[in-house]
Structure formats: structure tokens, C-alpha cells
Short mmCIF file of C-alpha atoms and ligand atoms in Angstrom, two decimals:
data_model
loop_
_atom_site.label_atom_id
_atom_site.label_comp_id
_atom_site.label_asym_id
_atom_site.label_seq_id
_atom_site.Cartn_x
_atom_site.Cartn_y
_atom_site.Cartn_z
CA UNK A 1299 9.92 23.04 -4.58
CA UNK A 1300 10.78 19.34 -5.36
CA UNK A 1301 8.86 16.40 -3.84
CA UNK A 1302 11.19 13.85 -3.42
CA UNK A 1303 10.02 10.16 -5.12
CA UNK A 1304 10.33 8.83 -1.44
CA UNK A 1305 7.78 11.40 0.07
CA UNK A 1306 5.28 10.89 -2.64
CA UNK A 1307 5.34 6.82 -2.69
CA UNK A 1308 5.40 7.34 1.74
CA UNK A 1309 2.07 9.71 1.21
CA UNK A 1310 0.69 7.48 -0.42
CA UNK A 1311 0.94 4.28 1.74
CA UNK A 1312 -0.25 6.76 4.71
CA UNK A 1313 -3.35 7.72 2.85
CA UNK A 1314 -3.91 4.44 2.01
CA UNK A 1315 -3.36 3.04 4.93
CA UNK A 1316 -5.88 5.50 6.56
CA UNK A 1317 -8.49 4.46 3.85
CA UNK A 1318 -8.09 0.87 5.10
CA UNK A 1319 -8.49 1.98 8.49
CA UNK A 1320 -11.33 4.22 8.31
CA UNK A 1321 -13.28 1.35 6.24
CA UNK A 1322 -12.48 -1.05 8.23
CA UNK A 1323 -14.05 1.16 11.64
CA UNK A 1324 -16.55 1.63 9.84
CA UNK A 1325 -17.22 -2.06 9.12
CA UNK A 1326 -16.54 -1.96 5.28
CA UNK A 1327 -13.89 -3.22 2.81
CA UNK A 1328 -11.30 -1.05 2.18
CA UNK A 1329 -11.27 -2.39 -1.42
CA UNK A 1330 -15.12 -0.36 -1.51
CA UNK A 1331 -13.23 3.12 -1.38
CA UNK A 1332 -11.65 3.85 -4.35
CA UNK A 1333 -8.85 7.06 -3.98
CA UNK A 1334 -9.12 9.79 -6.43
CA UNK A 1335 -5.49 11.56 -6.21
CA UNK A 1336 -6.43 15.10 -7.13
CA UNK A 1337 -3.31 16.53 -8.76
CA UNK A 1338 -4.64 19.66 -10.05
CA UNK A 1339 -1.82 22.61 -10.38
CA UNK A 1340 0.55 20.06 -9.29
CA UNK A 1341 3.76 20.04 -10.90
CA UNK A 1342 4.30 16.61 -12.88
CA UNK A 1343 7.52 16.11 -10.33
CA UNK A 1344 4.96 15.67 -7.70
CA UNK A 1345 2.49 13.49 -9.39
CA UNK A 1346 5.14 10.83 -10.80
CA UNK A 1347 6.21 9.53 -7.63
CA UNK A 1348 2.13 8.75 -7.00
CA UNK A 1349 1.38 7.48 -10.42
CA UNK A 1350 4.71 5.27 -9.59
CA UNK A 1351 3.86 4.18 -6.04
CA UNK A 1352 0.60 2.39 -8.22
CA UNK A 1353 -1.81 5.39 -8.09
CA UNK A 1354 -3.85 5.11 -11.03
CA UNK A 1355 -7.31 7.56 -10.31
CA UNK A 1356 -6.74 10.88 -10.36
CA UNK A 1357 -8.56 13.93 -9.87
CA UNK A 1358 -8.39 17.11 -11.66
CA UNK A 1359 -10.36 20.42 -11.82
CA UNK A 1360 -9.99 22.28 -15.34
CA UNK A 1361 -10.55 20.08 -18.75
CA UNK A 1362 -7.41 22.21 -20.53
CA UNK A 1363 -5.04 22.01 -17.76
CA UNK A 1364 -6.05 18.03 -17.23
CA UNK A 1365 -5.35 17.36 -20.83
CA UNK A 1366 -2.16 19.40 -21.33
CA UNK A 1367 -0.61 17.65 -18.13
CA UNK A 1368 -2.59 13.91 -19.19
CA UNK A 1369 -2.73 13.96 -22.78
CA UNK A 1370 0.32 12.12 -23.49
CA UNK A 1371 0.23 9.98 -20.16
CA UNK A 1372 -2.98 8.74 -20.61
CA UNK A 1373 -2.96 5.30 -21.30
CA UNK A 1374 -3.53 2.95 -18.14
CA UNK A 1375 -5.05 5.77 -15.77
CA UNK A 1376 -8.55 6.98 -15.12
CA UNK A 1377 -9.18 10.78 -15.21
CA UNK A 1378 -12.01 12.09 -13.47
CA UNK A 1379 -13.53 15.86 -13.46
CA UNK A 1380 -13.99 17.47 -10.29
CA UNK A 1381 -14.88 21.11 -11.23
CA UNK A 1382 -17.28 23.11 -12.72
CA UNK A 1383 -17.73 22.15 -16.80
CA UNK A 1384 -19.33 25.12 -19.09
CA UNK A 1385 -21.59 23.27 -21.69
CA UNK A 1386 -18.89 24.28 -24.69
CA UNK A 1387 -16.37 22.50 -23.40
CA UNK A 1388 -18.73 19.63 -22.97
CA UNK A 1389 -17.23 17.73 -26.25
CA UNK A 1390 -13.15 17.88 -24.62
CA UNK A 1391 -14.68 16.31 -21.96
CA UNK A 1392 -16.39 13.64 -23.21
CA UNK A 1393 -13.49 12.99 -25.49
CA UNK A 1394 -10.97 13.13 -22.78
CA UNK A 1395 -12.07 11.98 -19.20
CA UNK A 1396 -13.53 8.79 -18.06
CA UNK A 1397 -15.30 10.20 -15.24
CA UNK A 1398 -17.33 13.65 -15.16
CA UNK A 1399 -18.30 14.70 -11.58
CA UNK A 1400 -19.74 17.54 -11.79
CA UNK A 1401 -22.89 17.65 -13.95
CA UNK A 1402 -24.80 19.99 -11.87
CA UNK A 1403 -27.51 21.73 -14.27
CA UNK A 1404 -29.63 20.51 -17.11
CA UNK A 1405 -28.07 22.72 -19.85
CA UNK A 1406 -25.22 20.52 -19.00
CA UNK A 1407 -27.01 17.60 -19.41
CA UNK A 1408 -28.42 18.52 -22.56
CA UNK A 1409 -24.65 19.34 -23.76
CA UNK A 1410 -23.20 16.08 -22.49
CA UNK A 1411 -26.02 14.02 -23.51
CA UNK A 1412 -25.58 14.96 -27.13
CA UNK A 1413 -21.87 14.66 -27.54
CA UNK A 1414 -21.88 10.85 -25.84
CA UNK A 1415 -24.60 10.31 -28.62
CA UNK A 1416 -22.16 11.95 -30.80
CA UNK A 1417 -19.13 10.49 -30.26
CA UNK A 1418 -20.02 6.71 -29.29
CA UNK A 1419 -18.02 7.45 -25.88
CA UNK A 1420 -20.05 7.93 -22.70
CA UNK A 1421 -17.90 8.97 -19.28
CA UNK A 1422 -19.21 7.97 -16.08
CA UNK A 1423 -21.47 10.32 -14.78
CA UNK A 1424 -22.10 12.14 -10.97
CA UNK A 1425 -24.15 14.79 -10.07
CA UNK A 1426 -23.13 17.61 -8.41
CA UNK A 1427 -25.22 18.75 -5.20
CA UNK A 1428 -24.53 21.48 -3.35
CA UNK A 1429 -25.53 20.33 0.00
CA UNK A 1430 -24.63 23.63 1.96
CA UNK A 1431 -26.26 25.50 -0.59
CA UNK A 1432 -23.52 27.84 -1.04
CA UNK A 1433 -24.11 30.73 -3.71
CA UNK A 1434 -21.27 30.92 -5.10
CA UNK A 1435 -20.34 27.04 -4.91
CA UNK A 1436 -21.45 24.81 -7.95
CA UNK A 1437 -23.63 22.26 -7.65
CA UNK A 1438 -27.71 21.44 -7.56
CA UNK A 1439 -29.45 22.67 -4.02
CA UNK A 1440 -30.86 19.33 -2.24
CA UNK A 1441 -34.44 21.00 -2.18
CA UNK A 1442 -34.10 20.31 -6.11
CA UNK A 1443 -32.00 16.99 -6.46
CA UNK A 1444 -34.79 14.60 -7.05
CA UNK A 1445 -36.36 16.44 -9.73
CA UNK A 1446 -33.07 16.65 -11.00
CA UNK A 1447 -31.93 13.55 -11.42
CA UNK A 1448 -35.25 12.38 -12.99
CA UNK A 1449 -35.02 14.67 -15.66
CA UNK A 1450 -31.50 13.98 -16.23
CA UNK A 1451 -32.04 10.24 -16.39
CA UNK A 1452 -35.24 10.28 -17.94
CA UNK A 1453 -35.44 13.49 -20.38
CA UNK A 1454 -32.26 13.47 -21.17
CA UNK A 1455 -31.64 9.53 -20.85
CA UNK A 1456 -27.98 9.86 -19.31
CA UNK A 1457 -27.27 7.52 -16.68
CA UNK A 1458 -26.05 8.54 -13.00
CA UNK A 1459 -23.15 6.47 -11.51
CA UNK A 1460 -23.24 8.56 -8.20
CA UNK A 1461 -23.48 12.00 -6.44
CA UNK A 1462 -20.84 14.32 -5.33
CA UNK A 1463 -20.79 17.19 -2.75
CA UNK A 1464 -18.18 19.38 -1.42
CA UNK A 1465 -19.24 20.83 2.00
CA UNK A 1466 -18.60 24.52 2.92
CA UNK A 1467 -15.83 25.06 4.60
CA UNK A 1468 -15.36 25.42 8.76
CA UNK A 1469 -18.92 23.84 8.97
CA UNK A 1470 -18.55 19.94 10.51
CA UNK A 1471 -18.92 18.24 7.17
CA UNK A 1472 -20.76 14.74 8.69
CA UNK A 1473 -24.04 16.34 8.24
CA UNK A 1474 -23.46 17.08 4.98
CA UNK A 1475 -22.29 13.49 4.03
CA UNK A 1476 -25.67 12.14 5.61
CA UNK A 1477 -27.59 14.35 3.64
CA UNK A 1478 -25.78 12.94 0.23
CA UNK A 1479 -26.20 10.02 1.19
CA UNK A 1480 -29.68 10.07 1.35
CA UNK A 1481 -30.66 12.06 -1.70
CA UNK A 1482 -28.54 9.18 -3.40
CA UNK A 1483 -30.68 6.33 -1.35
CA UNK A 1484 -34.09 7.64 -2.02
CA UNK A 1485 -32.92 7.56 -5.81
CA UNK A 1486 -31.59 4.26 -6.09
CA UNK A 1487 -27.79 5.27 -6.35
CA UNK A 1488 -24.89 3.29 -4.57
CA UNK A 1489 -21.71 5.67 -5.49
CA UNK A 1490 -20.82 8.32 -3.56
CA UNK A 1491 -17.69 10.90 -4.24
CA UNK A 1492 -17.17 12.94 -0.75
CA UNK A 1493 -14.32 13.76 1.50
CA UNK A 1494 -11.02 15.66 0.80
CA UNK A 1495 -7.82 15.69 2.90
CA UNK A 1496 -9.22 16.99 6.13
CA UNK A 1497 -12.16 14.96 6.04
CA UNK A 1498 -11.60 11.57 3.83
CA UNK A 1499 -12.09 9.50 7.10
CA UNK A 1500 -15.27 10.87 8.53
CA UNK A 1501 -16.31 10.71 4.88
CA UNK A 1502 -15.84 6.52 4.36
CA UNK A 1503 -17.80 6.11 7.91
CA UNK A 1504 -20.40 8.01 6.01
CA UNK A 1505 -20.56 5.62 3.26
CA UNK A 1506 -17.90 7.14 0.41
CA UNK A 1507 -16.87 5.17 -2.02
CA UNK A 1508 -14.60 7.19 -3.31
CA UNK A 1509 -12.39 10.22 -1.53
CA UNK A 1510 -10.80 12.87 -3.47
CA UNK A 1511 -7.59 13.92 -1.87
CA UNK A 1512 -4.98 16.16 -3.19
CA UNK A 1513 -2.81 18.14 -0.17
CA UNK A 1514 -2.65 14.98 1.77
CA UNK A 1515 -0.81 13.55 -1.07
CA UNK A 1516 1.03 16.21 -2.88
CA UNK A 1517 1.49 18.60 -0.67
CA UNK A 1518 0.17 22.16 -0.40
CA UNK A 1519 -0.67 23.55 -3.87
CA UNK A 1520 1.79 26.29 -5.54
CA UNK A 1521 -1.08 28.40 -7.02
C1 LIG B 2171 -9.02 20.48 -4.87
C2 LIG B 2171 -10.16 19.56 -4.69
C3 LIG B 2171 -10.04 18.42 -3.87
C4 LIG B 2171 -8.78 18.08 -3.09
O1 LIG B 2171 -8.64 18.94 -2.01
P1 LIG B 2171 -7.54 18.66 -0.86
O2 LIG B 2171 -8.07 19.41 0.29
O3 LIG B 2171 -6.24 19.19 -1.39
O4 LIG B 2171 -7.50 17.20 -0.62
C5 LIG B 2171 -11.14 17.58 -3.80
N1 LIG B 2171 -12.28 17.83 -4.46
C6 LIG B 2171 -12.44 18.91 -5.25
C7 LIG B 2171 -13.72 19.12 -5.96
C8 LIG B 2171 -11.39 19.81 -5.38
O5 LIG B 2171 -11.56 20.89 -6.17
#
């Protein structure tokens, strides 16, 4: 399927638009809420009409597949990592993304902290917490976030932009934008990355600032 250029640059005023709106209901700036377009296992004929309507955050979910569609592209646009990162493939991602969302155990940490060290290159760091503590859903359970983050920032001196969550799904996900947002008060942390295509809005009344959408944008996914 081909996404025309005019339905990618009109998805992205809409989503915009609603990011203005939500914000603004919710008495903030929209200029607070920065929009991650995810374009994971999107084909480059839908991302192009985004990156040309202005869109210059996006989102993706596997380090390989982020620098094989990126790599040459790169210059000019922030990449952030949304999924799950195994400790050897800490050093691509240092190397290649300017955000890393997902640091969600210390073995991590202990990988990451050592290649910034390494390579003079640091990425922007959020911790992962898995706030419906889901098995088999990534992230660190809220019971264990504070301990967490002190050992991540202090042991292992890396420093933690914000916190990301991903609710579970068919549950109403306010509750578990509240409860981010107060794991990241009682630590002294202002960023928060929550809220996806069905949920962006309820998200930025929660206090994101920053909403990762892909469907809303691209369209359904072909894998
Ligand atoms: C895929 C993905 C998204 C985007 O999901 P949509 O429902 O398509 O907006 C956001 N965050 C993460 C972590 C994802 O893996």
C-alpha cells in the first residue's frame, strides 16, 4: 500500500493539532509536548511525507532496523529508542540514537554507562517502568523504581532525562499515567514519555511531555 504525500502531511497537522488542543485543556503550552513519530516497520514511502510535513522526532523500536532505515538520513532528525535494548547491542545504540527510552534494568545500565564513557557520546536517557506490571512487558515494576533510579544515577552515575511507561492494554490507561507521574515527582524528574495513538490526549492532561504515536500517523502497520 502507498500513503499518498497528501495523507501523511494531513495526519500530521491532525495530530498536531490535537496535541495543541489537548495541552491547551489541560492548561499547558502545546510547545511543552514534544511528538515522537514512531515509524517502526513503516515503509520509507510512509515516513517521507512526515519527515517532509516538518516532523523531525521519531520513534523506533529495534536498533538494526532504526539504523538500516536512518543511517543515511540522519542528519537534522532526532532518533529515539522505544523498545527493549539487550546490553550487547548497548554500543550501536549509543553510537546511533540520541535518545534511549528504555533502560529498564541495571545490567543495562552498567552496559550503557560504560560505552558513553567509552565513546565521549552520551544519549538522553529514560527509564522504563512497567506500571501495570505486566510479565511479559519490559520495564522496572513501580514497587522497585526508586531504588532504581538511585542506583542508576548514583552507582552507575548516568543521568535520567525522564520515565517512560506503556500501559497494558484494554485497562483505562489514566491511572497508569498518574502513577508515572509520581514515581518521576518524588524523584525530582520533569520529562515524561506516555501516550500512543489511542491515548496521546488523556496522556498530555496527565502531564506528557512527549507522546509517541505511530498508527495515528502512518497508518496501520504492515507487519
Ligand atoms: C509501537 C509503539 C508506539 C506507537 O504505537 P501506536 O499505537 O501505533 O501509536 C508507541 N510506543 C511504543 C513503545 C511502541 O512500541
Amino acid at each position: 500500500m502507498t500513503v499518498s504525500p497528501t495523507s501523511g502531511a494531513q495526519a500530521l497537522t491532525d495530530v498536531l493539532d490535537r496535541i495543541a488542543r489537548a495541552a491547551k485543556a489541560a492548561g499547558r503550552q502545546a510547545s511543552d509536548v514534544t511528538l515522537v513519530a514512531v515509524s517502526k516497520q513503516q515503509p520509507w514511502d510512509a515516513v517521507a511525507p512526515i519527515l517532509a510535513g516538518g516532523q523531525r522526532v521519531f520513534g523506533e523500536n529495534r536498533v538494526q532496523e532504526a539504523m538500516e532505515r536512518w543511517g543515511e538520513r540522519r542528519a537534522g532528525v532526532e532518533l529515539r529508542l522505544i523498545g527493549p535494548l539487550q546490553s550487547n547491542k548497548a554500543k550501536e545504540a549509543v553510537a546511533f540514537f540520541d535518545v534511549i527510552e528504555s533502560l529498564d534494568r541495571e545490567k543495562l545500565a552498567v552496559a550503557l554507562a560504560s560505552e558513553i564513557q567509552r565513546q565521549g557520546r552520551a544519549p538522553r536517557l529514560y527509564a522504563q517502568i512497567n506500571t501495570g506490571e505486566e510479565p511479559q512487558k519490559a520495564g522496572v515494576v513501580p514497587a522497585q523504581a526508586d531504588s532504581f533510579l538511585a542506583a542508576v544515577r548514583g552507582t552507575h552515575g548516568l543521568e535520567i532525562e525522564g520515565l517512560m511507561c506503556i500501559p497494558p492494554v484494554g485497562e483505562p490507561p489514566g491511572p497508569h499515567f498518574a502513577l508515572l507521574g509520581k514515581i518521576a515527582a518524588r524523584n525530582g524528574i520533569s520529562r515524561l514519555s506516555m501516550g500512543m495513538s489511542d491515548d496521546f490526549e488523556t496522556a498530555i492532561a496527565f502531564g506528557a511531555t512527549s507522546v509517541r504515536v505511530g498508527s495515528a500517523l502512518f497508518g496501520a502497520r504492515t507487519k
